[in-house]
Amino acid sequence: MVLTPTGRLDITTAWPFRLKLQECISKLSRHVVVNLGQVNFIDSSGLTSLVAGMRDAQKGKGSFCICNVHPEAKLVFEVTMMDTVFEIFETEEEALESESRSIAS
């Protein structure tokens, strides 16, 4: 399943996004790709929602990855070293290919 949030992933939008992640992981798919190509700003609340989603997927024996990180958001991942925590792909296609391998194994 691919989720594509848009705009800002900050204190005002992180909680609804977190709930959407939970719903997807628990009801629709344990394997989630978050495409951040449309997210031009992310703060600590947004990062927290992504970490929580990753943990939920891992608890359910699923997979979680991020792709297509907007250049302005990418800096936040690098400064916070979250780029070492998440599996991040350049394109959605690469992420989906990796997800397919996770499902197969």
mmCIF file of N, CA and C in Angstrom:
data_model
loop_
_atom_site.group_PDB
_atom_site.id
_atom_site.type_symbol
_atom_site.label_atom_id
_atom_site.label_comp_id
_atom_site.label_asym_id
_atom_site.label_seq_id
_atom_site.Cartn_x
_atom_site.Cartn_y
_atom_site.Cartn_z
ATOM 1 N N MET A 1 0.839 -1.167 0.000
ATOM 2 C CA MET A 1 0.000 0.000 0.000
ATOM 3 C C MET A 1 0.890 1.238 0.000
ATOM 4 N N VAL A 2 0.555 2.205 -0.811
ATOM 5 C CA VAL A 2 1.300 3.463 -0.890
ATOM 6 C C VAL A 2 0.440 4.581 -0.314
ATOM 7 N N LEU A 3 1.013 5.315 0.634
ATOM 8 C CA LEU A 3 0.381 6.522 1.172
ATOM 9 C C LEU A 3 1.160 7.717 0.655
ATOM 10 N N THR A 4 0.443 8.742 0.208
ATOM 11 C CA THR A 4 1.091 9.933 -0.338
ATOM 12 C C THR A 4 0.525 11.179 0.335
ATOM 13 N N PRO A 5 1.080 11.540 1.500
ATOM 14 C CA PRO A 5 0.619 12.771 2.140
ATOM 15 C C PRO A 5 1.049 13.985 1.318
ATOM 16 N N THR A 6 0.366 15.104 1.519
ATOM 17 C CA THR A 6 0.700 16.319 0.773
ATOM 18 C C THR A 6 0.869 17.494 1.723
ATOM 19 N N GLY A 7 1.637 18.476 1.267
ATOM 20 C CA GLY A 7 1.815 19.712 2.034
ATOM 21 C C GLY A 7 2.786 19.547 3.182
ATOM 22 N N ARG A 8 2.295 19.848 4.361
ATOM 23 C CA ARG A 8 3.128 19.816 5.558
ATOM 24 C C ARG A 8 2.802 18.581 6.396
ATOM 25 N N LEU A 9 3.830 18.005 6.974
ATOM 26 C CA LEU A 9 3.653 16.924 7.937
ATOM 27 C C LEU A 9 4.210 17.463 9.251
ATOM 28 N N ASP A 10 3.338 18.169 9.964
ATOM 29 C CA ASP A 10 3.758 18.883 11.167
ATOM 30 C C ASP A 10 2.769 18.639 12.299
ATOM 31 N N ILE A 11 2.849 19.450 13.331
ATOM 32 C CA ILE A 11 2.028 19.238 14.520
ATOM 33 C C ILE A 11 0.530 19.253 14.216
ATOM 34 N N THR A 12 0.113 19.976 13.199
ATOM 35 C CA THR A 12 -1.318 20.040 12.881
ATOM 36 C C THR A 12 -1.788 18.869 12.018
ATOM 37 N N THR A 13 -0.903 18.245 11.301
ATOM 38 C CA THR A 13 -1.301 17.159 10.395
ATOM 39 C C THR A 13 -0.764 15.790 10.799
ATOM 40 N N ALA A 14 0.187 15.751 11.728
ATOM 41 C CA ALA A 14 0.842 14.485 12.078
ATOM 42 C C ALA A 14 -0.123 13.481 12.707
ATOM 43 N N TRP A 15 -1.008 13.945 13.590
ATOM 44 C CA TRP A 15 -1.906 12.999 14.255
ATOM 45 C C TRP A 15 -2.884 12.352 13.269
ATOM 46 N N PRO A 16 -3.576 13.122 12.424
ATOM 47 C CA PRO A 16 -4.446 12.470 11.436
ATOM 48 C C PRO A 16 -3.671 11.512 10.513
ATOM 49 N N PHE A 17 -2.454 11.897 10.154
ATOM 50 C CA PHE A 17 -1.633 11.022 9.318
ATOM 51 C C PHE A 17 -1.274 9.748 10.079
ATOM 52 N N ARG A 18 -0.951 9.893 11.346
ATOM 53 C CA ARG A 18 -0.621 8.740 12.196
ATOM 54 C C ARG A 18 -1.801 7.771 12.255
ATOM 55 N N LEU A 19 -3.005 8.314 12.421
ATOM 56 C CA LEU A 19 -4.204 7.472 12.458
ATOM 57 C C LEU A 19 -4.412 6.745 11.130
ATOM 58 N N LYS A 20 -4.147 7.436 10.036
ATOM 59 C CA LYS A 20 -4.267 6.822 8.704
ATOM 60 C C LYS A 20 -3.255 5.680 8.553
ATOM 61 N N LEU A 21 -2.033 5.904 9.025
ATOM 62 C CA LEU A 21 -1.015 4.848 8.996
ATOM 63 C C LEU A 21 -1.471 3.636 9.801
ATOM 64 N N GLN A 22 -1.963 3.886 11.017
ATOM 65 C CA GLN A 22 -2.433 2.794 11.870
ATOM 66 C C GLN A 22 -3.525 1.991 11.177
ATOM 67 N N GLU A 23 -4.472 2.700 10.592
ATOM 68 C CA GLU A 23 -5.580 2.039 9.906
ATOM 69 C C GLU A 23 -5.075 1.184 8.743
ATOM 70 N N CYS A 24 -4.181 1.743 7.959
ATOM 71 C CA CYS A 24 -3.637 0.999 6.813
ATOM 72 C C CYS A 24 -2.915 -0.259 7.261
ATOM 73 N N ILE A 25 -2.103 -0.124 8.287
ATOM 74 C CA ILE A 25 -1.300 -1.256 8.748
ATOM 75 C C ILE A 25 -2.175 -2.318 9.402
ATOM 76 N N SER A 26 -3.155 -1.899 10.183
ATOM 77 C CA SER A 26 -3.972 -2.881 10.904
ATOM 78 C C SER A 26 -5.068 -3.505 10.045
ATOM 79 N N LYS A 27 -5.607 -2.764 9.082
ATOM 80 C CA LYS A 27 -6.756 -3.268 8.335
ATOM 81 C C LYS A 27 -6.478 -3.594 6.872
ATOM 82 N N LEU A 28 -5.543 -2.881 6.262
ATOM 83 C CA LEU A 28 -5.382 -3.013 4.812
ATOM 84 C C LEU A 28 -4.121 -3.753 4.398
ATOM 85 N N SER A 29 -2.990 -3.359 4.956
ATOM 86 C CA SER A 29 -1.732 -3.954 4.518
ATOM 87 C C SER A 29 -0.665 -3.764 5.579
ATOM 88 N N ARG A 30 0.071 -4.820 5.858
ATOM 89 C CA ARG A 30 1.195 -4.704 6.791
ATOM 90 C C ARG A 30 2.413 -4.107 6.100
ATOM 91 N N HIS A 31 2.355 -3.987 4.792
ATOM 92 C CA HIS A 31 3.478 -3.486 4.008
ATOM 93 C C HIS A 31 3.118 -2.107 3.463
ATOM 94 N N VAL A 32 3.842 -1.092 3.936
ATOM 95 C CA VAL A 32 3.485 0.292 3.621
ATOM 96 C C VAL A 32 4.679 1.033 3.031
ATOM 97 N N VAL A 33 4.395 1.790 1.976
ATOM 98 C CA VAL A 33 5.350 2.723 1.380
ATOM 99 C C VAL A 33 4.766 4.113 1.569
ATOM 100 N N VAL A 34 5.560 5.024 2.121
ATOM 101 C CA VAL A 34 5.120 6.412 2.269
ATOM 102 C C VAL A 34 5.895 7.247 1.259
ATOM 103 N N ASN A 35 5.179 7.789 0.289
ATOM 104 C CA ASN A 35 5.775 8.633 -0.745
ATOM 105 C C ASN A 35 5.712 10.078 -0.259
ATOM 106 N N LEU A 36 6.868 10.661 0.022
ATOM 107 C CA LEU A 36 6.938 12.020 0.569
ATOM 108 C C LEU A 36 7.242 13.072 -0.491
ATOM 109 N N GLY A 37 7.027 12.749 -1.735
ATOM 110 C CA GLY A 37 7.311 13.689 -2.817
ATOM 111 C C GLY A 37 6.477 14.952 -2.782
ATOM 112 N N GLN A 38 5.306 14.893 -2.147
ATOM 113 C CA GLN A 38 4.414 16.053 -2.072
ATOM 114 C C GLN A 38 4.501 16.764 -0.720
ATOM 115 N N VAL A 39 5.375 16.274 0.173
ATOM 116 C CA VAL A 39 5.530 16.881 1.502
ATOM 117 C C VAL A 39 6.723 17.821 1.461
ATOM 118 N N ASN A 40 6.443 19.122 1.550
ATOM 119 C CA ASN A 40 7.530 20.098 1.451
ATOM 120 C C ASN A 40 8.041 20.569 2.805
ATOM 121 N N PHE A 41 7.408 20.110 3.898
ATOM 122 C CA PHE A 41 7.866 20.470 5.239
ATOM 123 C C PHE A 41 7.528 19.337 6.189
ATOM 124 N N ILE A 42 8.493 18.994 7.034
ATOM 125 C CA ILE A 42 8.252 17.983 8.062
ATOM 126 C C ILE A 42 8.948 18.427 9.341
ATOM 127 N N ASP A 43 8.250 18.287 10.466
ATOM 128 C CA ASP A 43 8.860 18.631 11.748
ATOM 129 C C ASP A 43 8.938 17.380 12.623
ATOM 130 N N SER A 44 9.295 17.565 13.894
ATOM 131 C CA SER A 44 9.472 16.415 14.780
ATOM 132 C C SER A 44 8.182 15.621 14.953
ATOM 133 N N SER A 45 7.040 16.284 14.913
ATOM 134 C CA SER A 45 5.761 15.570 15.011
ATOM 135 C C SER A 45 5.563 14.654 13.807
ATOM 136 N N GLY A 46 5.920 15.148 12.646
ATOM 137 C CA GLY A 46 5.826 14.337 11.437
ATOM 138 C C GLY A 46 6.770 13.149 11.483
ATOM 139 N N LEU A 47 7.998 13.394 11.941
ATOM 140 C CA LEU A 47 8.959 12.295 12.068
ATOM 141 C C LEU A 47 8.462 11.255 13.063
ATOM 142 N N THR A 48 7.877 11.732 14.168
ATOM 143 C CA THR A 48 7.349 10.818 15.180
ATOM 144 C C THR A 48 6.254 9.932 14.604
ATOM 145 N N SER A 49 5.386 10.499 13.786
ATOM 146 C CA SER A 49 4.317 9.692 13.185
ATOM 147 C C SER A 49 4.899 8.632 12.247
ATOM 148 N N LEU A 50 5.968 8.972 11.544
ATOM 149 C CA LEU A 50 6.617 7.994 10.666
ATOM 150 C C LEU A 50 7.285 6.878 11.474
ATOM 151 N N VAL A 51 7.952 7.245 12.570
ATOM 152 C CA VAL A 51 8.585 6.236 13.430
ATOM 153 C C VAL A 51 7.523 5.296 14.001
ATOM 154 N N ALA A 52 6.411 5.862 14.456
ATOM 155 C CA ALA A 52 5.327 5.035 15.005
ATOM 156 C C ALA A 52 4.774 4.090 13.941
ATOM 157 N N GLY A 53 4.613 4.578 12.731
ATOM 158 C CA GLY A 53 4.138 3.725 11.644
ATOM 159 C C GLY A 53 5.106 2.595 11.345
ATOM 160 N N MET A 54 6.394 2.910 11.355
ATOM 161 C CA MET A 54 7.407 1.891 11.111
ATOM 162 C C MET A 54 7.345 0.817 12.202
ATOM 163 N N ARG A 55 7.206 1.245 13.452
ATOM 164 C CA ARG A 55 7.126 0.278 14.562
ATOM 165 C C ARG A 55 5.873 -0.587 14.461
ATOM 166 N N ASP A 56 4.751 0.029 14.107
ATOM 167 C CA ASP A 56 3.511 -0.739 13.938
ATOM 168 C C ASP A 56 3.674 -1.805 12.860
ATOM 169 N N ALA A 57 4.275 -1.427 11.749
ATOM 170 C CA ALA A 57 4.487 -2.385 10.657
ATOM 171 C C ALA A 57 5.408 -3.516 11.110
ATOM 172 N N GLN A 58 6.475 -3.174 11.823
ATOM 173 C CA GLN A 58 7.408 -4.193 12.290
ATOM 174 C C GLN A 58 6.752 -5.139 13.291
ATOM 175 N N LYS A 59 5.914 -4.600 14.178
ATOM 176 C CA LYS A 59 5.203 -5.450 15.147
ATOM 177 C C LYS A 59 4.308 -6.456 14.442
ATOM 178 N N GLY A 60 3.731 -6.042 13.337
ATOM 179 C CA GLY A 60 2.853 -6.919 12.571
ATOM 180 C C GLY A 60 3.590 -7.761 11.554
ATOM 181 N N LYS A 61 4.911 -7.828 11.675
ATOM 182 C CA LYS A 61 5.755 -8.592 10.736
ATOM 183 C C LYS A 61 5.631 -8.069 9.309
ATOM 184 N N GLY A 62 5.425 -6.760 9.187
ATOM 185 C CA GLY A 62 5.307 -6.139 7.877
ATOM 186 C C GLY A 62 6.557 -5.363 7.516
ATOM 187 N N SER A 63 6.415 -4.498 6.540
ATOM 188 C CA SER A 63 7.535 -3.660 6.111
ATOM 189 C C SER A 63 7.063 -2.216 5.999
ATOM 190 N N PHE A 64 8.013 -1.307 6.116
ATOM 191 C CA PHE A 64 7.709 0.118 6.075
ATOM 192 C C PHE A 64 8.895 0.810 5.429
ATOM 193 N N CYS A 65 8.634 1.585 4.413
ATOM 194 C CA CYS A 65 9.716 2.354 3.813
ATOM 195 C C CYS A 65 9.186 3.683 3.308
ATOM 196 N N ILE A 66 10.107 4.554 3.014
ATOM 197 C CA ILE A 66 9.808 5.911 2.561
ATOM 198 C C ILE A 66 10.462 6.082 1.200
ATOM 199 N N CYS A 67 9.819 6.877 0.351
ATOM 200 C CA CYS A 67 10.418 7.129 -0.957
ATOM 201 C C CYS A 67 10.158 8.557 -1.407
ATOM 202 N N ASN A 68 10.916 8.944 -2.431
ATOM 203 C CA ASN A 68 10.682 10.195 -3.141
ATOM 204 C C ASN A 68 10.639 11.392 -2.193
ATOM 205 N N VAL A 69 11.586 11.461 -1.266
ATOM 206 C CA VAL A 69 11.565 12.523 -0.258
ATOM 207 C C VAL A 69 11.843 13.867 -0.921
ATOM 208 N N HIS A 70 10.939 14.795 -0.701
ATOM 209 C CA HIS A 70 11.062 16.158 -1.228
ATOM 210 C C HIS A 70 12.392 16.739 -0.736
ATOM 211 N N PRO A 71 13.134 17.458 -1.586
ATOM 212 C CA PRO A 71 14.447 17.980 -1.192
ATOM 213 C C PRO A 71 14.435 18.784 0.108
ATOM 214 N N GLU A 72 13.407 19.575 0.342
ATOM 215 C CA GLU A 72 13.360 20.374 1.568
ATOM 216 C C GLU A 72 13.124 19.505 2.798
ATOM 217 N N ALA A 73 12.363 18.443 2.645
ATOM 218 C CA ALA A 73 12.137 17.522 3.758
ATOM 219 C C ALA A 73 13.353 16.621 3.972
ATOM 220 N N LYS A 74 14.073 16.335 2.895
ATOM 221 C CA LYS A 74 15.244 15.455 2.981
ATOM 222 C C LYS A 74 16.284 16.004 3.959
ATOM 223 N N LEU A 75 16.428 17.308 3.985
ATOM 224 C CA LEU A 75 17.386 17.937 4.897
ATOM 225 C C LEU A 75 17.053 17.608 6.347
ATOM 226 N N VAL A 76 15.781 17.588 6.696
ATOM 227 C CA VAL A 76 15.361 17.261 8.062
ATOM 228 C C VAL A 76 15.772 15.829 8.405
ATOM 229 N N PHE A 77 15.583 14.905 7.478
ATOM 230 C CA PHE A 77 15.987 13.518 7.711
ATOM 231 C C PHE A 77 17.496 13.424 7.936
ATOM 232 N N GLU A 78 18.262 14.186 7.169
ATOM 233 C CA GLU A 78 19.718 14.134 7.287
ATOM 234 C C GLU A 78 20.200 14.763 8.589
ATOM 235 N N VAL A 79 19.671 15.933 8.935
ATOM 236 C CA VAL A 79 20.103 16.639 10.147
ATOM 237 C C VAL A 79 19.768 15.828 11.398
ATOM 238 N N THR A 80 18.617 15.185 11.406
ATOM 239 C CA THR A 80 18.198 14.395 12.563
ATOM 240 C C THR A 80 18.730 12.961 12.529
ATOM 241 N N MET A 81 19.421 12.626 11.459
ATOM 242 C CA MET A 81 19.966 11.291 11.219
ATOM 243 C C MET A 81 18.877 10.226 11.096
ATOM 244 N N MET A 82 17.665 10.651 10.808
ATOM 245 C CA MET A 82 16.578 9.702 10.594
ATOM 246 C C MET A 82 16.736 8.986 9.256
ATOM 247 N N ASP A 83 17.598 9.516 8.407
ATOM 248 C CA ASP A 83 17.876 8.819 7.146
ATOM 249 C C ASP A 83 18.611 7.506 7.399
ATOM 250 N N THR A 84 19.146 7.333 8.619
ATOM 251 C CA THR A 84 19.789 6.068 8.977
ATOM 252 C C THR A 84 18.812 5.113 9.662
ATOM 253 N N VAL A 85 17.655 5.622 10.057
ATOM 254 C CA VAL A 85 16.644 4.818 10.747
ATOM 255 C C VAL A 85 15.685 4.177 9.750
ATOM 256 N N PHE A 86 15.284 4.962 8.761
ATOM 257 C CA PHE A 86 14.303 4.507 7.780
ATOM 258 C C PHE A 86 14.978 3.928 6.548
ATOM 259 N N GLU A 87 14.278 3.006 5.923
ATOM 260 C CA GLU A 87 14.683 2.542 4.605
ATOM 261 C C GLU A 87 14.083 3.544 3.619
ATOM 262 N N ILE A 88 14.955 4.287 2.930
ATOM 263 C CA ILE A 88 14.506 5.362 2.045
ATOM 264 C C ILE A 88 14.949 5.053 0.617
ATOM 265 N N PHE A 89 13.996 5.160 -0.302
ATOM 266 C CA PHE A 89 14.258 4.911 -1.717
ATOM 267 C C PHE A 89 14.051 6.189 -2.510
ATOM 268 N N GLU A 90 14.781 6.300 -3.599
ATOM 269 C CA GLU A 90 14.657 7.478 -4.462
ATOM 270 C C GLU A 90 13.300 7.541 -5.146
ATOM 271 N N THR A 91 12.799 6.397 -5.590
ATOM 272 C CA THR A 91 11.550 6.389 -6.354
ATOM 273 C C THR A 91 10.533 5.440 -5.723
ATOM 274 N N GLU A 92 9.281 5.670 -6.065
ATOM 275 C CA GLU A 92 8.212 4.787 -5.596
ATOM 276 C C GLU A 92 8.380 3.389 -6.181
ATOM 277 N N GLU A 93 8.828 3.313 -7.411
ATOM 278 C CA GLU A 93 9.026 2.019 -8.060
ATOM 279 C C GLU A 93 10.047 1.174 -7.301
ATOM 280 N N GLU A 94 11.161 1.791 -6.897
ATOM 281 C CA GLU A 94 12.174 1.065 -6.127
ATOM 282 C C GLU A 94 11.603 0.593 -4.791
ATOM 283 N N ALA A 95 10.822 1.446 -4.154
ATOM 284 C CA ALA A 95 10.222 1.088 -2.868
ATOM 285 C C ALA A 95 9.252 -0.081 -3.020
ATOM 286 N N LEU A 96 8.433 -0.039 -4.053
ATOM 287 C CA LEU A 96 7.468 -1.120 -4.278
ATOM 288 C C LEU A 96 8.167 -2.432 -4.617
ATOM 289 N N GLU A 97 9.267 -2.332 -5.339
ATOM 290 C CA GLU A 97 10.046 -3.530 -5.661
ATOM 291 C C GLU A 97 10.596 -4.157 -4.379
ATOM 292 N N SER A 98 11.099 -3.319 -3.483
ATOM 293 C CA SER A 98 11.611 -3.801 -2.204
ATOM 294 C C SER A 98 10.484 -4.402 -1.371
ATOM 295 N N GLU A 99 9.325 -3.759 -1.392
ATOM 296 C CA GLU A 99 8.163 -4.264 -0.659
ATOM 297 C C GLU A 99 7.759 -5.639 -1.184
ATOM 298 N N SER A 100 7.788 -5.807 -2.487
ATOM 299 C CA SER A 100 7.450 -7.103 -3.092
ATOM 300 C C SER A 100 8.395 -8.190 -2.607
ATOM 301 N N ARG A 101 9.673 -7.852 -2.490
ATOM 302 C CA ARG A 101 10.649 -8.825 -1.985
ATOM 303 C C ARG A 101 10.354 -9.165 -0.526
ATOM 304 N N SER A 102 9.939 -8.158 0.270
ATOM 305 C CA SER A 102 9.607 -8.400 1.679
ATOM 306 C C SER A 102 8.416 -9.332 1.809
ATOM 307 N N ILE A 103 7.429 -9.135 0.967
ATOM 308 C CA ILE A 103 6.230 -9.967 1.011
ATOM 309 C C ILE A 103 6.568 -11.405 0.625
ATOM 310 N N ALA A 104 7.456 -11.557 -0.350
ATOM 311 C CA ALA A 104 7.816 -12.887 -0.838
ATOM 312 C C ALA A 104 8.636 -13.680 0.178
ATOM 313 N N SER A 105 9.355 -12.973 1.050
ATOM 314 C CA SER A 105 10.221 -13.707 1.993
ATOM 315 C C SER A 105 9.563 -13.981 3.311
#
